[in-house]
PDB file of C-alpha atoms in Angstrom:
ATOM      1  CA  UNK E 275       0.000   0.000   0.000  1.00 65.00           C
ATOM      2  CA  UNK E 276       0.811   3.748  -0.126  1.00 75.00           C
ATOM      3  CA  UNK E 277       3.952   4.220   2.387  1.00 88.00           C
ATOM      4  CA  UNK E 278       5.612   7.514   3.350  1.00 94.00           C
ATOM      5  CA  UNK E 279       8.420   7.354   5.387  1.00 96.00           C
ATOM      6  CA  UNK E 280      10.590  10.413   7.050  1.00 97.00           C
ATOM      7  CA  UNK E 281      13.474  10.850   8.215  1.00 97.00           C
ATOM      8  CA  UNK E 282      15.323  11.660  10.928  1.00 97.00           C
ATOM      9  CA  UNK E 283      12.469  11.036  13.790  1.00 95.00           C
ATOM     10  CA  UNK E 284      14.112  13.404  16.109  1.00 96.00           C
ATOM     11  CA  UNK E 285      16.139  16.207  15.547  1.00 97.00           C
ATOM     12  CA  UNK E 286      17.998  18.443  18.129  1.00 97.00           C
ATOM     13  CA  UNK E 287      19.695  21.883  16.488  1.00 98.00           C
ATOM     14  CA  UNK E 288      21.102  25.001  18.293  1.00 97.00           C
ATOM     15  CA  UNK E 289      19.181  28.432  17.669  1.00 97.00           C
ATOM     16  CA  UNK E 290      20.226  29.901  14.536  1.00 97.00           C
ATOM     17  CA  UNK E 291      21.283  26.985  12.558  1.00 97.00           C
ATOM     18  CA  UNK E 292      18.908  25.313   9.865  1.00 98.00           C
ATOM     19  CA  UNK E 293      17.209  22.033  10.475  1.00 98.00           C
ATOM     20  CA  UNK E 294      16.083  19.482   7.234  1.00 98.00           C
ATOM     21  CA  UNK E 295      13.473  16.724   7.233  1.00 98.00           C
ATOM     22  CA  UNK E 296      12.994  14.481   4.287  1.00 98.00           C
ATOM     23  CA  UNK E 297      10.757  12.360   2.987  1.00 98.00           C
ATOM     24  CA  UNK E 298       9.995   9.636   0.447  1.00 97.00           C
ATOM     25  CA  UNK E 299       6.873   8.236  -0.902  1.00 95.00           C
ATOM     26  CA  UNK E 300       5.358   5.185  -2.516  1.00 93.00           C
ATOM     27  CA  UNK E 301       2.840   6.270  -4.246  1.00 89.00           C
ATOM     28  CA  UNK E 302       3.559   7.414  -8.273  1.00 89.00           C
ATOM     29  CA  UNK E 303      -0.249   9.325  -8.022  1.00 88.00           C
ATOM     30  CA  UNK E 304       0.894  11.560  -5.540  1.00 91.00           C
ATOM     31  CA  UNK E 305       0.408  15.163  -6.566  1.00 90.00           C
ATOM     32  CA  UNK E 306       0.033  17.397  -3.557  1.00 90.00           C
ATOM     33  CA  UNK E 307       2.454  17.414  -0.715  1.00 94.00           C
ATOM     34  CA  UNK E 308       1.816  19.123   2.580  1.00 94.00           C
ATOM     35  CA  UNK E 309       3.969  19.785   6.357  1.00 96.00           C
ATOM     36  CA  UNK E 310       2.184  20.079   9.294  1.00 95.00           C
ATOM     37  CA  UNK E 311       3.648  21.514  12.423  1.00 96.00           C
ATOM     38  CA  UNK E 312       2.280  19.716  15.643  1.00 93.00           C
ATOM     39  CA  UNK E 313       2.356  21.391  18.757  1.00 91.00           C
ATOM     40  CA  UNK E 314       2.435  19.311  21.824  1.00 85.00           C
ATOM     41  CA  UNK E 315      -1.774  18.565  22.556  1.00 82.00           C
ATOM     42  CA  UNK E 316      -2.655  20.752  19.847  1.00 87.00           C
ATOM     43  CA  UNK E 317      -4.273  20.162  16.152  1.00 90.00           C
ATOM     44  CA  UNK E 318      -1.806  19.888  13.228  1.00 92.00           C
ATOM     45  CA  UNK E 319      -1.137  23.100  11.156  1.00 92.00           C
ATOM     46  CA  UNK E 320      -0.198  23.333   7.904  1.00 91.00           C
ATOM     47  CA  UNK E 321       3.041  25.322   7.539  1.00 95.00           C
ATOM     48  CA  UNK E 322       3.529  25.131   3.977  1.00 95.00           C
ATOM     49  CA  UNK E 323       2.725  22.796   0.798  1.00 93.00           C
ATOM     50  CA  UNK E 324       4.136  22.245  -2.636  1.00 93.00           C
ATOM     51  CA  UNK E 325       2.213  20.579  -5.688  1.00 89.00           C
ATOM     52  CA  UNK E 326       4.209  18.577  -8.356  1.00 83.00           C
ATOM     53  CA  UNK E 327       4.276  21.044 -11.076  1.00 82.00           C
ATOM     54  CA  UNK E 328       6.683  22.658  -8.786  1.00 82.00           C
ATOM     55  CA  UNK E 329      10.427  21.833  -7.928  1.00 91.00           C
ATOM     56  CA  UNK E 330      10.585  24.454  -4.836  1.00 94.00           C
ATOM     57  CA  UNK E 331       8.847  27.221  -2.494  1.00 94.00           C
ATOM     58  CA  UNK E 332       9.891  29.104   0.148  1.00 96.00           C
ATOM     59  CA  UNK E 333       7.858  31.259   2.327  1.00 94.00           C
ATOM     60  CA  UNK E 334      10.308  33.082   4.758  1.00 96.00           C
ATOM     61  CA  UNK E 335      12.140  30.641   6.966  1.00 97.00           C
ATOM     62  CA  UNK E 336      10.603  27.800   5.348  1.00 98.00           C
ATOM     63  CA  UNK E 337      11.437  26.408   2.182  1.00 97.00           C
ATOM     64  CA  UNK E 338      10.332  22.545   0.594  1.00 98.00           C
ATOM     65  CA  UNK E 339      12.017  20.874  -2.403  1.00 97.00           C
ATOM     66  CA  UNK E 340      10.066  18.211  -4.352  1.00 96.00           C
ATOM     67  CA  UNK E 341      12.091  15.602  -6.804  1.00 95.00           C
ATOM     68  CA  UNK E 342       8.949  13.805  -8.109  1.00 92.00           C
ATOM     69  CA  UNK E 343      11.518  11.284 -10.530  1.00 92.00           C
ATOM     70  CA  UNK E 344      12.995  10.136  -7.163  1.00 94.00           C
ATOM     71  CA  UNK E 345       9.723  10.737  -5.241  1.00 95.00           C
ATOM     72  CA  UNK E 346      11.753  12.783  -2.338  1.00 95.00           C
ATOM     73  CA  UNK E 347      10.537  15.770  -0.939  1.00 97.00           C
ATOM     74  CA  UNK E 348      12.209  17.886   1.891  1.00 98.00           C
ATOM     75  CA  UNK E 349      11.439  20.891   4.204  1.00 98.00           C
ATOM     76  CA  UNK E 350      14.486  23.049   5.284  1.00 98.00           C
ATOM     77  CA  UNK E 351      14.144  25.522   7.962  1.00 98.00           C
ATOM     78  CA  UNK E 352      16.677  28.721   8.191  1.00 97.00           C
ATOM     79  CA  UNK E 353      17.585  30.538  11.644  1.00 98.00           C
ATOM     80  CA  UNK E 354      15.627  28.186  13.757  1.00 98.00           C
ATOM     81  CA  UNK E 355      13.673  29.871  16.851  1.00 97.00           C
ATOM     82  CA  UNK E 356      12.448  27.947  20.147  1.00 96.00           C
ATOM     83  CA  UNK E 357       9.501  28.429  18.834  1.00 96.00           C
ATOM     84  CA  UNK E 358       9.813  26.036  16.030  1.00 97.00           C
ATOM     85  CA  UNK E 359      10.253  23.261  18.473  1.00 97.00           C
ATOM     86  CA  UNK E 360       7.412  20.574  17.419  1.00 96.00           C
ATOM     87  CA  UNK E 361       6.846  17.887  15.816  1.00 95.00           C
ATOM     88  CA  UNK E 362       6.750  18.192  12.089  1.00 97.00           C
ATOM     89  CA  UNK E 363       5.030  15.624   9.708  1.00 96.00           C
ATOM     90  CA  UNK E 364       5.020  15.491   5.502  1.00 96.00           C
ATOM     91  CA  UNK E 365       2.256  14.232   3.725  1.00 94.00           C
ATOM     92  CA  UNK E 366       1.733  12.787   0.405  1.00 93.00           C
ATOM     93  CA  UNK E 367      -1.792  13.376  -1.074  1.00 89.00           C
ATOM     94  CA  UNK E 368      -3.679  12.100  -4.038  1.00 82.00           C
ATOM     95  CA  UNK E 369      -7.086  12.951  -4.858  1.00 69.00           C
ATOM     96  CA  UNK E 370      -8.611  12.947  -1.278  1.00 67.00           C
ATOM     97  CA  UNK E 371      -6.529  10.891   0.093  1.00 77.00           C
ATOM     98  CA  UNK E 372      -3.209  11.748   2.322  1.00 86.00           C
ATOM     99  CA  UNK E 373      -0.864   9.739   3.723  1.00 89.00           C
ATOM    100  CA  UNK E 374       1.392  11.238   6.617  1.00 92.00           C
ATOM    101  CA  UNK E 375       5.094  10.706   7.722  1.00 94.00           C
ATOM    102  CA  UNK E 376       5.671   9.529  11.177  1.00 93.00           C
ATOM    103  CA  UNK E 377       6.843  12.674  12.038  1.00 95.00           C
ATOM    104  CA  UNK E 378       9.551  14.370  12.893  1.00 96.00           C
ATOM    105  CA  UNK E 379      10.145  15.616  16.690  1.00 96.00           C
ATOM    106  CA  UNK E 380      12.479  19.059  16.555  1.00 97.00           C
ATOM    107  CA  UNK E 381      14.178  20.718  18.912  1.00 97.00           C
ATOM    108  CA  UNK E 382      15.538  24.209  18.825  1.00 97.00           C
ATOM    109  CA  UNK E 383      18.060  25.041  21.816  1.00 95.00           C
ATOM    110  CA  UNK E 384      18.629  28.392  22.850  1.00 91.00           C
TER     111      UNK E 384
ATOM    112  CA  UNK O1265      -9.790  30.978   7.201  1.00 67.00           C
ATOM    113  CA  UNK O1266     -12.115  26.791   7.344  1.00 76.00           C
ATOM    114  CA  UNK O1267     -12.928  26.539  10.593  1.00 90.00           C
ATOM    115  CA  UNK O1268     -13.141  22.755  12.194  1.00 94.00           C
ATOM    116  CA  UNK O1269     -14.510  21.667  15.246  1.00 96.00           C
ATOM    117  CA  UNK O1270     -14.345  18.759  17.379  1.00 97.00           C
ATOM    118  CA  UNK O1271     -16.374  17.513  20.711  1.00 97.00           C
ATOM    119  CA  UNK O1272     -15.902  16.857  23.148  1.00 97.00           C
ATOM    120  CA  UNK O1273     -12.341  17.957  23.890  1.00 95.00           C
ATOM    121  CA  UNK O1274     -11.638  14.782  26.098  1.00 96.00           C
ATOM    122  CA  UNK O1275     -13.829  12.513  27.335  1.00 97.00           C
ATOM    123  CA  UNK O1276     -13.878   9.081  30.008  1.00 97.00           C
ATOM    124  CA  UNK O1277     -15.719   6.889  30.176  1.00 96.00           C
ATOM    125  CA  UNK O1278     -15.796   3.172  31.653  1.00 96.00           C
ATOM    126  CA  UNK O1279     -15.265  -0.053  29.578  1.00 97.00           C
ATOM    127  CA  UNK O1280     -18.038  -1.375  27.976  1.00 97.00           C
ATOM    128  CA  UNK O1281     -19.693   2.044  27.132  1.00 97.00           C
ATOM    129  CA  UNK O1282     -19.986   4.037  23.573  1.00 97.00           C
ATOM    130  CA  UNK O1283     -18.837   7.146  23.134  1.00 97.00           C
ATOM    131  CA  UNK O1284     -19.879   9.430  20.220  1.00 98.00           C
ATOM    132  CA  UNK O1285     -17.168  12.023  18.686  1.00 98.00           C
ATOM    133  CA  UNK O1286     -18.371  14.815  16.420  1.00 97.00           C
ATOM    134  CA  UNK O1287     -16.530  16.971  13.559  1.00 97.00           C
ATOM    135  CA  UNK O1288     -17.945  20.113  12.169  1.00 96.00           C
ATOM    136  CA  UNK O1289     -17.243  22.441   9.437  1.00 94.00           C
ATOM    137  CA  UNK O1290     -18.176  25.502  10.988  1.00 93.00           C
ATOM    138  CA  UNK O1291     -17.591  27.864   8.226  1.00 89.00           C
ATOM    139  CA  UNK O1292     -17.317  25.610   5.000  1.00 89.00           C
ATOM    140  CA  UNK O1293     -19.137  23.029   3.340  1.00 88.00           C
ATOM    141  CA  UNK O1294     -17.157  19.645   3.600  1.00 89.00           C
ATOM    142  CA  UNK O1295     -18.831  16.315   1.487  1.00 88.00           C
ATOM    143  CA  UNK O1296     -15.636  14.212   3.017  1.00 90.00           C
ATOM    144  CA  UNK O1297     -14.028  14.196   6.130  1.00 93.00           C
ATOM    145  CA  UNK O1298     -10.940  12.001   7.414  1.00 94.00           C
ATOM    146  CA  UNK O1299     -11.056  10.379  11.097  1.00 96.00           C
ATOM    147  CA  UNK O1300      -7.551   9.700  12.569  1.00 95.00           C
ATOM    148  CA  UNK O1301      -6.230   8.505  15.440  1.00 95.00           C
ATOM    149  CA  UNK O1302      -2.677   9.275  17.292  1.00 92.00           C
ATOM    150  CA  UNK O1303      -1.203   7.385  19.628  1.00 88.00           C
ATOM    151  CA  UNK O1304       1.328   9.328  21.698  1.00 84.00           C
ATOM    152  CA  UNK O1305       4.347  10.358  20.153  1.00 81.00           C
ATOM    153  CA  UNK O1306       3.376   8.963  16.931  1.00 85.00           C
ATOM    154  CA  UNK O1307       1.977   9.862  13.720  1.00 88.00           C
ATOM    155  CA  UNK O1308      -1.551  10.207  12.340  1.00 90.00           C
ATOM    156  CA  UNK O1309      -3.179   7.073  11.609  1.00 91.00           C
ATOM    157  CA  UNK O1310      -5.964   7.683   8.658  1.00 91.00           C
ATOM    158  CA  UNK O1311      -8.688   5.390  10.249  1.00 94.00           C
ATOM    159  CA  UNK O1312     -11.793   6.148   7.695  1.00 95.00           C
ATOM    160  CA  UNK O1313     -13.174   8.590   4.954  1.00 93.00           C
ATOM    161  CA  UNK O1314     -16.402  10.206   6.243  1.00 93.00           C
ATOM    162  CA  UNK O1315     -18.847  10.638   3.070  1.00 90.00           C
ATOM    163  CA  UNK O1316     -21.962  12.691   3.007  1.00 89.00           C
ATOM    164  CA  UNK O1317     -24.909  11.046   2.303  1.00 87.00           C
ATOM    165  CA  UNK O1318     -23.009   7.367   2.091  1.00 89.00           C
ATOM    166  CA  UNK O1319     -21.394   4.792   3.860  1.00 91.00           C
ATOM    167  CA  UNK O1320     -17.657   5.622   5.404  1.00 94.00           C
ATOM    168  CA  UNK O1321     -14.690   3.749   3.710  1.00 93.00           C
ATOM    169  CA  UNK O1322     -12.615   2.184   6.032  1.00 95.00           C
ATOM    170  CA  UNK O1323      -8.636   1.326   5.979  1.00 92.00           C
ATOM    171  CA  UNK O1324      -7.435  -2.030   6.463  1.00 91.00           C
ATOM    172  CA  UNK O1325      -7.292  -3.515  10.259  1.00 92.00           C
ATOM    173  CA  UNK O1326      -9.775  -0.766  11.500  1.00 95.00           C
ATOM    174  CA  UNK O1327     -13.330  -2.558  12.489  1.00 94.00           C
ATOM    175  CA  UNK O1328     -16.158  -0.688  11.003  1.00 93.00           C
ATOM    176  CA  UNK O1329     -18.296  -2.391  13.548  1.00 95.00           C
ATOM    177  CA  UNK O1330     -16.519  -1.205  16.508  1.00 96.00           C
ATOM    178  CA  UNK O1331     -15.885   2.563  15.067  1.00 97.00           C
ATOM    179  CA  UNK O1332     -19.663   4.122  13.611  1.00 97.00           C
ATOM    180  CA  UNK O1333     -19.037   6.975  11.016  1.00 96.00           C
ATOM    181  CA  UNK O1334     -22.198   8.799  10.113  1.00 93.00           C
ATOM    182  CA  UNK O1335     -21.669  11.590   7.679  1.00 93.00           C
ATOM    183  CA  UNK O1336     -25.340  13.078   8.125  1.00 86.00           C
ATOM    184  CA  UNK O1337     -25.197  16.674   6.409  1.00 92.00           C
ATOM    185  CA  UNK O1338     -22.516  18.398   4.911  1.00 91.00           C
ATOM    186  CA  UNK O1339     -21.028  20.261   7.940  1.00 94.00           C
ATOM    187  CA  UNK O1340     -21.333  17.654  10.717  1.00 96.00           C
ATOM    188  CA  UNK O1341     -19.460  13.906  10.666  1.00 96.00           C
ATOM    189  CA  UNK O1342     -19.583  11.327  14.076  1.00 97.00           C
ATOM    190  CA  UNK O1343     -17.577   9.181  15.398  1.00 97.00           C
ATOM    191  CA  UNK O1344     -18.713   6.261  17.808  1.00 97.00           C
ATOM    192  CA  UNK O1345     -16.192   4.500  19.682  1.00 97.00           C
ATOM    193  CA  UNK O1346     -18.488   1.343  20.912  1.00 97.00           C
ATOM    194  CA  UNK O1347     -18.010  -0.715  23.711  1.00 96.00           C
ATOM    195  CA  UNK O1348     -15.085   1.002  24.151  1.00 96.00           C
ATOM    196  CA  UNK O1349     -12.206  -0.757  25.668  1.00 96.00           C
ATOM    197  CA  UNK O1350      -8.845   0.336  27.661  1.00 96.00           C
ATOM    198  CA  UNK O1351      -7.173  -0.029  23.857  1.00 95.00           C
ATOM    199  CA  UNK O1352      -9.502   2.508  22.583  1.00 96.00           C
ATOM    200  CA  UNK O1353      -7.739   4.837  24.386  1.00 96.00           C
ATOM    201  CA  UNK O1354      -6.183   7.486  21.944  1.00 95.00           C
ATOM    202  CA  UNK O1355      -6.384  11.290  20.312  1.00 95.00           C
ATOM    203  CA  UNK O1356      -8.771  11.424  17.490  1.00 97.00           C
ATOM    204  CA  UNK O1357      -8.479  13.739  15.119  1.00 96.00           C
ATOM    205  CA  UNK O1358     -10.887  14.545  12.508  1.00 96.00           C
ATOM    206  CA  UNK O1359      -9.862  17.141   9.164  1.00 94.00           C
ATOM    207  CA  UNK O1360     -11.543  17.651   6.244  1.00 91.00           C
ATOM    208  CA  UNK O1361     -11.103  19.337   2.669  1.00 85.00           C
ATOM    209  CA  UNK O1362     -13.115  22.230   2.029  1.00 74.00           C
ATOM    210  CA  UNK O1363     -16.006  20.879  -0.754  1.00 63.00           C
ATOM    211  CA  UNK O1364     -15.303  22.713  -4.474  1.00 60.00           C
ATOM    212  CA  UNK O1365     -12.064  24.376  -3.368  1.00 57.00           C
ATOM    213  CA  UNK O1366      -8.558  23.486  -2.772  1.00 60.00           C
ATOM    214  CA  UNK O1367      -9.403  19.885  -2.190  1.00 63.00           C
ATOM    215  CA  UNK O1368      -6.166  18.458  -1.159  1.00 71.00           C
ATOM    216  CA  UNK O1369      -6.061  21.584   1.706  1.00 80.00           C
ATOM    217  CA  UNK O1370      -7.180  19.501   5.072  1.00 85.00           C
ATOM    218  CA  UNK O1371      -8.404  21.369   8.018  1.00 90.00           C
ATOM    219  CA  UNK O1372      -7.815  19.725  11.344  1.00 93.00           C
ATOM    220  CA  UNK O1373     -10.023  19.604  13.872  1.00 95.00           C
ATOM    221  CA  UNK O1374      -8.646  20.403  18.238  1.00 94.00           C
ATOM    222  CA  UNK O1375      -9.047  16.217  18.594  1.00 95.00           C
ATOM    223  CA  UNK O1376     -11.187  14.373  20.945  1.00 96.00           C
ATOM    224  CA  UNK O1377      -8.679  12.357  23.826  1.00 95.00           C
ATOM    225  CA  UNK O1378     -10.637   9.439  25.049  1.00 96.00           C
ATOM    226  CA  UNK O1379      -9.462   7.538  27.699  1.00 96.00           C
ATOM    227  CA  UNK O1380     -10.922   4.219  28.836  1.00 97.00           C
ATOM    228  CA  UNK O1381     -10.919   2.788  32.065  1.00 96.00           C
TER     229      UNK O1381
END
């Protein structure tokens, strides 16, 4: 079945310095690839997306890269804050249907 | 901004018992909706697709008997957890696409914890 697996599952940087998470996925129908930023107790939040007509965004801090021919996809985060301490999880959606990372637990030490 | 809530927040109840979960839209339209379930520290399990006006799909290993998915109008899904058992105990999560726009976007809902005794 569809299978998306990320990478590292915890992930421990010093303010300031960038932190990446990557992902792969299964499925060749994927077209629509979301991150979601989970805050301990609370509901996931999408932080940023990127569809498969498109290699790259940014959005400030936040930037994903999508290689559809190797069916990677990454989220890189610049001058990390405390504040971006979470958990982070990619998705990999087709049609209705999204399949989610296990996650990726960040920490950002002052 | 799609608006989506969930109740109750948290909720316990004893072993043996149902308990029903509900997702609304509250500012959107939404003809699907996703139930999840996270276990602590881990990721979000997609349990069932919620479909107005149909019967839910389930995903493989999750008993349709045991979790009730009733899609009744286009702004409210349920969950019912029945006869409920210590195991049960988890964070559900509902989300849902808004209906005719940006279909892939999903909107969380706050989550429902449910603890068994």
């Amino acid at each position: 079945g569809e299978n998306v697996e990320q990478h590292p599952s915890t992930l421990s940087v010093q303010e300031g310095d960038s932190a990446v998470i990557k992902c792969t996925y299964s499925d060749s129908a994927s077209n629509y690839f979301p991150w979601y930023k989970q805050e301990l107790g609370k509901r996931p939040q999408l932080i940023i997306d990127i569809r498969s007509n498109v290699g790259e965004k940014k959005d400030q801090r936040i930037a994903v890269t999508l290689n559809k021919t190797a069916k990677h996809f990454s989220l890189h985060i610049t001058e990390t804050q405390p504040e971006d301490s979470a958990v982070y999880f990619c998705a990999a959606a087709g049609g209705f249907k999204t399949i989610f990372g296990a996650g990726t637990r960040l920490f950002v030490k002052a | 901004g799609a608006v989506v809530s969930q109740h109750p927040s948290r909720v316990i109840c004893k072993s043996g018992t149902s308990v029903k979960i509900e997702c609304r839209s509250l500012d959107f339209q939404a003809t699907t909706m996703f139930w999840y379930r996270q276990f602590p520290k881990k990721s979000l399990m997609l349990m069932a697709t919620s479909n107005e006006g149909s019967k839910a799909t389930y995903e493989q290993g999750v008993e349709k008997d045991k979790f009730l998915i009733n899609h009744a109008s286009l702004t409210l899904s349920t969950l019912t957890v029945t006869s409920a058992h210590p195991e049960d105990s988890s964070f559900y999560i509902c989300s849902a696409p808004r209906a005719g726009r940006d279909q892939e976007t999903q909107y969380f809902g706050p989550g429902t914890r449910l603890l068994v005794l």
